[in-house]
mmCIF file of C-alpha atoms in Angstrom:
data_model
loop_
_atom_site.group_PDB
_atom_site.id
_atom_site.type_symbol
_atom_site.label_atom_id
_atom_site.label_comp_id
_atom_site.label_asym_id
_atom_site.label_seq_id
_atom_site.Cartn_x
_atom_site.Cartn_y
_atom_site.Cartn_z
ATOM 1 C CA LYS A 59 -45.163 -21.417 17.252
ATOM 2 C CA SER A 60 -45.123 -24.589 17.953
ATOM 3 C CA CYS A 61 -46.690 -27.592 16.234
ATOM 4 C CA PHE A 62 -48.210 -29.246 19.416
ATOM 5 C CA ASN A 63 -50.145 -26.218 20.737
ATOM 6 C CA ILE A 64 -50.116 -26.291 24.518
ATOM 7 C CA ASN A 65 -49.498 -22.357 24.328
ATOM 8 C CA GLN A 66 -51.957 -20.303 26.357
ATOM 9 C CA LYS A 67 -51.062 -16.500 26.435
ATOM 10 C CA SER A 68 -51.810 -14.177 29.793
ATOM 11 C CA LYS A 69 -53.928 -11.657 29.869
ATOM 12 C CA GLY A 70 -50.432 -8.964 29.133
ATOM 13 C CA GLY A 71 -50.629 -11.662 26.151
ATOM 14 C CA ASN A 72 -47.194 -13.494 26.752
ATOM 15 C CA ILE A 73 -47.113 -17.100 26.378
ATOM 16 C CA ILE A 74 -47.281 -19.039 29.309
ATOM 17 C CA LYS A 75 -44.005 -21.244 29.739
ATOM 18 C CA ARG A 76 -44.997 -24.537 30.776
ATOM 19 C CA THR A 77 -43.222 -27.604 32.710
ATOM 20 C CA VAL A 78 -43.880 -30.656 30.601
ATOM 21 C CA ALA A 79 -42.518 -34.085 30.918
ATOM 22 C CA ILE A 80 -42.132 -36.255 28.286
ATOM 23 C CA LEU A 81 -42.329 -39.971 28.176
ATOM 24 C CA GLY A 82 -40.573 -41.564 25.299
ATOM 25 C CA GLY A 83 -38.000 -41.827 23.307
ATOM 26 C CA GLY A 84 -38.630 -42.208 20.058
ATOM 27 C CA ASN A 85 -39.891 -40.966 16.990
ATOM 28 C CA GLY A 86 -42.809 -38.702 19.015
ATOM 29 C CA GLY A 87 -40.747 -38.313 21.991
ATOM 30 C CA HIS A 88 -38.158 -36.596 20.265
ATOM 31 C CA THR A 89 -40.179 -34.117 17.795
ATOM 32 C CA LEU A 90 -42.592 -33.108 20.709
ATOM 33 C CA ALA A 91 -39.451 -32.846 23.144
ATOM 34 C CA ALA A 92 -37.485 -30.608 20.257
ATOM 35 C CA ASP A 93 -41.106 -28.888 19.441
ATOM 36 C CA LEU A 94 -42.353 -27.848 22.852
ATOM 37 C CA SER A 95 -38.299 -26.343 23.732
ATOM 38 C CA LEU A 96 -37.918 -24.304 20.528
ATOM 39 C CA SER A 97 -40.740 -22.908 21.533
ATOM 40 C CA GLY A 98 -39.853 -21.733 25.054
ATOM 41 C CA HIS A 99 -41.520 -24.465 26.952
ATOM 42 C CA GLU A 100 -39.284 -26.176 29.813
ATOM 43 C CA VAL A 101 -39.175 -30.089 28.506
ATOM 44 C CA ARG A 102 -38.002 -33.206 30.542
ATOM 45 C CA LEU A 103 -37.408 -35.944 27.966
ATOM 46 C CA PHE A 104 -37.687 -39.421 29.886
ATOM 47 C CA GLU A 105 -36.373 -42.468 27.984
ATOM 48 C CA MET A 106 -36.796 -45.771 30.452
ATOM 49 C CA GLU A 107 -33.059 -47.373 31.501
ATOM 50 C CA LYS A 108 -33.303 -49.746 29.062
ATOM 51 C CA PHE A 109 -33.816 -48.040 26.463
ATOM 52 C CA SER A 110 -32.102 -45.158 27.139
ATOM 53 C CA HIS A 111 -27.969 -46.411 25.071
ATOM 54 C CA VAL A 112 -30.829 -46.039 21.668
ATOM 55 C CA MET A 113 -30.342 -42.090 22.828
ATOM 56 C CA LYS A 114 -26.832 -41.724 24.178
ATOM 57 C CA ASN A 115 -26.226 -39.149 22.372
ATOM 58 C CA VAL A 116 -29.393 -36.787 23.304
ATOM 59 C CA PHE A 117 -28.111 -38.132 27.032
ATOM 60 C CA GLU A 118 -24.970 -36.299 27.123
ATOM 61 C CA THR A 119 -25.690 -33.581 24.294
ATOM 62 C CA LYS A 120 -29.093 -32.681 25.965
ATOM 63 C CA ARG A 121 -29.452 -31.604 21.953
ATOM 64 C CA ILE A 122 -32.391 -32.010 19.414
ATOM 65 C CA ASN A 123 -31.953 -31.257 15.620
ATOM 66 C CA CYS A 124 -34.986 -30.693 13.578
ATOM 67 C CA LEU A 125 -34.635 -31.326 9.825
ATOM 68 C CA GLY A 126 -37.658 -30.643 7.618
ATOM 69 C CA GLU A 127 -39.946 -27.945 6.481
ATOM 70 C CA ILE A 128 -42.319 -28.176 9.838
ATOM 71 C CA LEU A 129 -39.444 -28.353 12.286
ATOM 72 C CA ASN A 130 -36.043 -26.531 11.622
ATOM 73 C CA GLY A 131 -33.247 -26.222 14.389
ATOM 74 C CA THR A 132 -31.035 -28.083 17.342
ATOM 75 C CA THR A 133 -32.471 -26.908 20.899
ATOM 76 C CA GLU A 134 -31.710 -27.794 23.976
ATOM 77 C CA ILE A 135 -33.681 -29.832 26.011
ATOM 78 C CA HIS A 136 -33.428 -28.647 29.615
ATOM 79 C CA MET A 137 -33.192 -32.635 31.196
ATOM 80 C CA VAL A 138 -32.991 -35.862 29.584
ATOM 81 C CA THR A 139 -33.085 -37.986 32.123
ATOM 82 C CA SER A 140 -34.011 -42.274 33.412
ATOM 83 C CA ASN A 141 -35.307 -40.939 36.236
ATOM 84 C CA ILE A 142 -39.048 -40.917 36.181
ATOM 85 C CA ASN A 143 -39.403 -38.933 39.657
ATOM 86 C CA GLN A 144 -37.197 -36.246 38.079
ATOM 87 C CA ALA A 145 -39.566 -36.185 35.071
ATOM 88 C CA LEU A 146 -42.638 -35.831 36.710
ATOM 89 C CA GLU A 147 -41.430 -33.534 39.616
ATOM 90 C CA GLY A 148 -42.892 -30.272 39.171
ATOM 91 C CA ALA A 149 -44.284 -31.483 35.546
ATOM 92 C CA GLU A 150 -48.044 -29.440 34.521
ATOM 93 C CA ILE A 151 -48.122 -31.537 31.651
ATOM 94 C CA ILE A 152 -47.312 -35.463 30.635
ATOM 95 C CA LEU A 153 -46.702 -36.689 27.166
ATOM 96 C CA ILE A 154 -46.449 -40.220 26.812
ATOM 97 C CA ALA A 155 -45.193 -41.038 23.140
ATOM 98 C CA VAL A 156 -45.256 -45.006 23.309
ATOM 99 C CA PRO A 157 -46.530 -47.193 21.433
ATOM 100 C CA ALA A 158 -49.761 -49.025 22.824
ATOM 101 C CA PHE A 159 -47.873 -52.262 23.659
ATOM 102 C CA ALA A 160 -46.200 -49.908 26.619
ATOM 103 C CA HIS A 161 -49.599 -48.087 27.373
ATOM 104 C CA LYS A 162 -49.433 -50.536 29.855
ATOM 105 C CA ASP A 163 -45.860 -50.541 31.083
ATOM 106 C CA TYR A 164 -45.840 -46.831 31.917
ATOM 107 C CA ALA A 165 -49.625 -47.062 33.686
ATOM 108 C CA ASN A 166 -47.718 -49.121 36.229
ATOM 109 C CA LEU A 167 -44.794 -46.832 35.744
ATOM 110 C CA LEU A 168 -47.154 -43.706 37.111
ATOM 111 C CA ALA A 169 -49.914 -45.337 39.339
ATOM 112 C CA ASN A 170 -48.249 -44.145 42.651
ATOM 113 C CA LYS A 171 -46.594 -40.895 40.583
ATOM 114 C CA VAL A 172 -48.650 -38.617 38.406
ATOM 115 C CA LYS A 173 -50.722 -36.020 40.878
ATOM 116 C CA SER A 174 -53.966 -34.436 40.328
ATOM 117 C CA ASP A 175 -53.166 -31.668 39.438
ATOM 118 C CA GLN A 176 -51.241 -33.405 36.129
ATOM 119 C CA LEU A 177 -53.269 -33.755 32.698
ATOM 120 C CA VAL A 178 -51.420 -36.864 31.467
ATOM 121 C CA VAL A 179 -51.720 -37.182 27.735
ATOM 122 C CA LEU A 180 -51.268 -40.567 25.472
ATOM 123 C CA LEU A 181 -50.004 -38.913 22.000
ATOM 124 C CA PRO A 182 -51.715 -41.644 20.598
ATOM 125 C CA GLY A 183 -54.181 -43.260 22.500
ATOM 126 C CA THR A 184 -55.123 -46.113 20.769
ATOM 127 C CA LEU A 185 -57.654 -46.253 23.652
ATOM 128 C CA GLY A 186 -54.943 -46.393 25.883
ATOM 129 C CA SER A 187 -56.917 -44.247 28.183
ATOM 130 C CA LEU A 188 -59.290 -47.526 29.075
ATOM 131 C CA GLU A 189 -55.895 -49.195 29.518
ATOM 132 C CA PHE A 190 -54.588 -46.820 31.997
ATOM 133 C CA SER A 191 -57.633 -46.241 33.577
ATOM 134 C CA ARG A 192 -58.196 -50.094 34.363
ATOM 135 C CA ILE A 193 -54.958 -50.751 35.736
ATOM 136 C CA TRP A 194 -55.378 -46.826 38.406
ATOM 137 C CA ARG A 195 -58.227 -48.314 39.435
ATOM 138 C CA ASP A 196 -56.975 -51.848 39.914
ATOM 139 C CA LEU A 197 -53.746 -50.096 41.638
ATOM 140 C CA GLY A 198 -55.848 -47.373 44.027
ATOM 141 C CA VAL A 199 -54.817 -44.563 41.662
ATOM 142 C CA ASN A 200 -55.961 -41.108 42.853
ATOM 143 C CA GLU A 201 -59.437 -40.339 40.435
ATOM 144 C CA ASP A 202 -59.495 -37.063 40.267
ATOM 145 C CA ILE A 203 -56.420 -37.400 37.587
ATOM 146 C CA VAL A 204 -57.761 -36.010 34.182
ATOM 147 C CA LEU A 205 -55.954 -38.762 31.370
ATOM 148 C CA ALA A 206 -56.382 -37.248 27.392
ATOM 149 C CA GLU A 207 -55.877 -39.069 23.860
ATOM 150 C CA SER A 208 -55.227 -38.430 20.630
ATOM 151 C CA ASP A 209 -56.093 -40.489 17.965
ATOM 152 C CA THR A 210 -52.776 -40.061 16.583
ATOM 153 C CA LEU A 211 -49.067 -37.761 16.649
ATOM 154 C CA PRO A 212 -49.290 -34.649 15.780
ATOM 155 C CA TYR A 213 -46.781 -34.517 13.360
ATOM 156 C CA ALA A 214 -45.280 -37.421 10.396
ATOM 157 C CA THR A 215 -42.279 -38.183 11.770
ATOM 158 C CA ARG A 216 -38.795 -40.279 11.787
ATOM 159 C CA LEU A 217 -35.795 -40.599 13.985
ATOM 160 C CA GLU A 218 -32.440 -40.352 11.453
ATOM 161 C CA GLY A 219 -30.151 -40.859 13.738
ATOM 162 C CA PRO A 220 -28.952 -39.914 17.487
ATOM 163 C CA GLY A 221 -30.315 -36.853 18.701
ATOM 164 C CA LYS A 222 -31.802 -36.269 14.696
ATOM 165 C CA VAL A 223 -35.315 -36.308 13.922
ATOM 166 C CA ARG A 224 -36.327 -35.292 10.637
ATOM 167 C CA VAL A 225 -40.431 -33.399 10.636
ATOM 168 C CA ASN A 226 -42.480 -34.102 7.827
ATOM 169 C CA VAL A 227 -46.424 -33.141 7.979
ATOM 170 C CA LYS A 228 -47.843 -31.471 11.146
ATOM 171 C CA ILE A 229 -51.333 -33.141 11.671
ATOM 172 C CA LYS A 230 -54.072 -31.792 13.772
ATOM 173 C CA VAL A 231 -54.949 -34.089 16.196
ATOM 174 C CA GLN A 232 -58.266 -34.841 17.679
ATOM 175 C CA ILE A 233 -57.867 -34.989 21.623
ATOM 176 C CA GLY A 234 -60.227 -37.575 23.991
ATOM 177 C CA VAL A 235 -60.590 -36.847 27.965
ATOM 178 C CA PHE A 236 -61.537 -39.615 30.194
#
């Protein structure tokens, strides 16, 4: 079972597998990608080209190793890319796991790419949904896009090396929708 629960069951009781784009290759992005991959979802991990060298190992192997009591094991990520269009195509959920100072860059990057059938979630939000909303309004982005944010990451987690993340604590998050 995933620590960050996007799992929904079908009428037959099976977990509905989602296609999820995770934007940001830091602590949170690695952990979200590993967690959701381990629970069977199709994960597309995106990192901006200018930061991709930091996670070169993950780009090459498409693997993340989780250490700790909360998540443990190695998982293969469906896609690891610096091409935002590839990451977003067909994704039902877009999880943005970046520090607040990067919200402006991601709001501009996504402005004309997100579709109204995609849910966008900032993890953590730090009121980033207000910044996204202002930027998207100024750029004429479709108003039907659902934008949400959490109060924190759903994990206490740290990268311990290339493609290696330690997940120490699972955290219940609160989600706000804008």
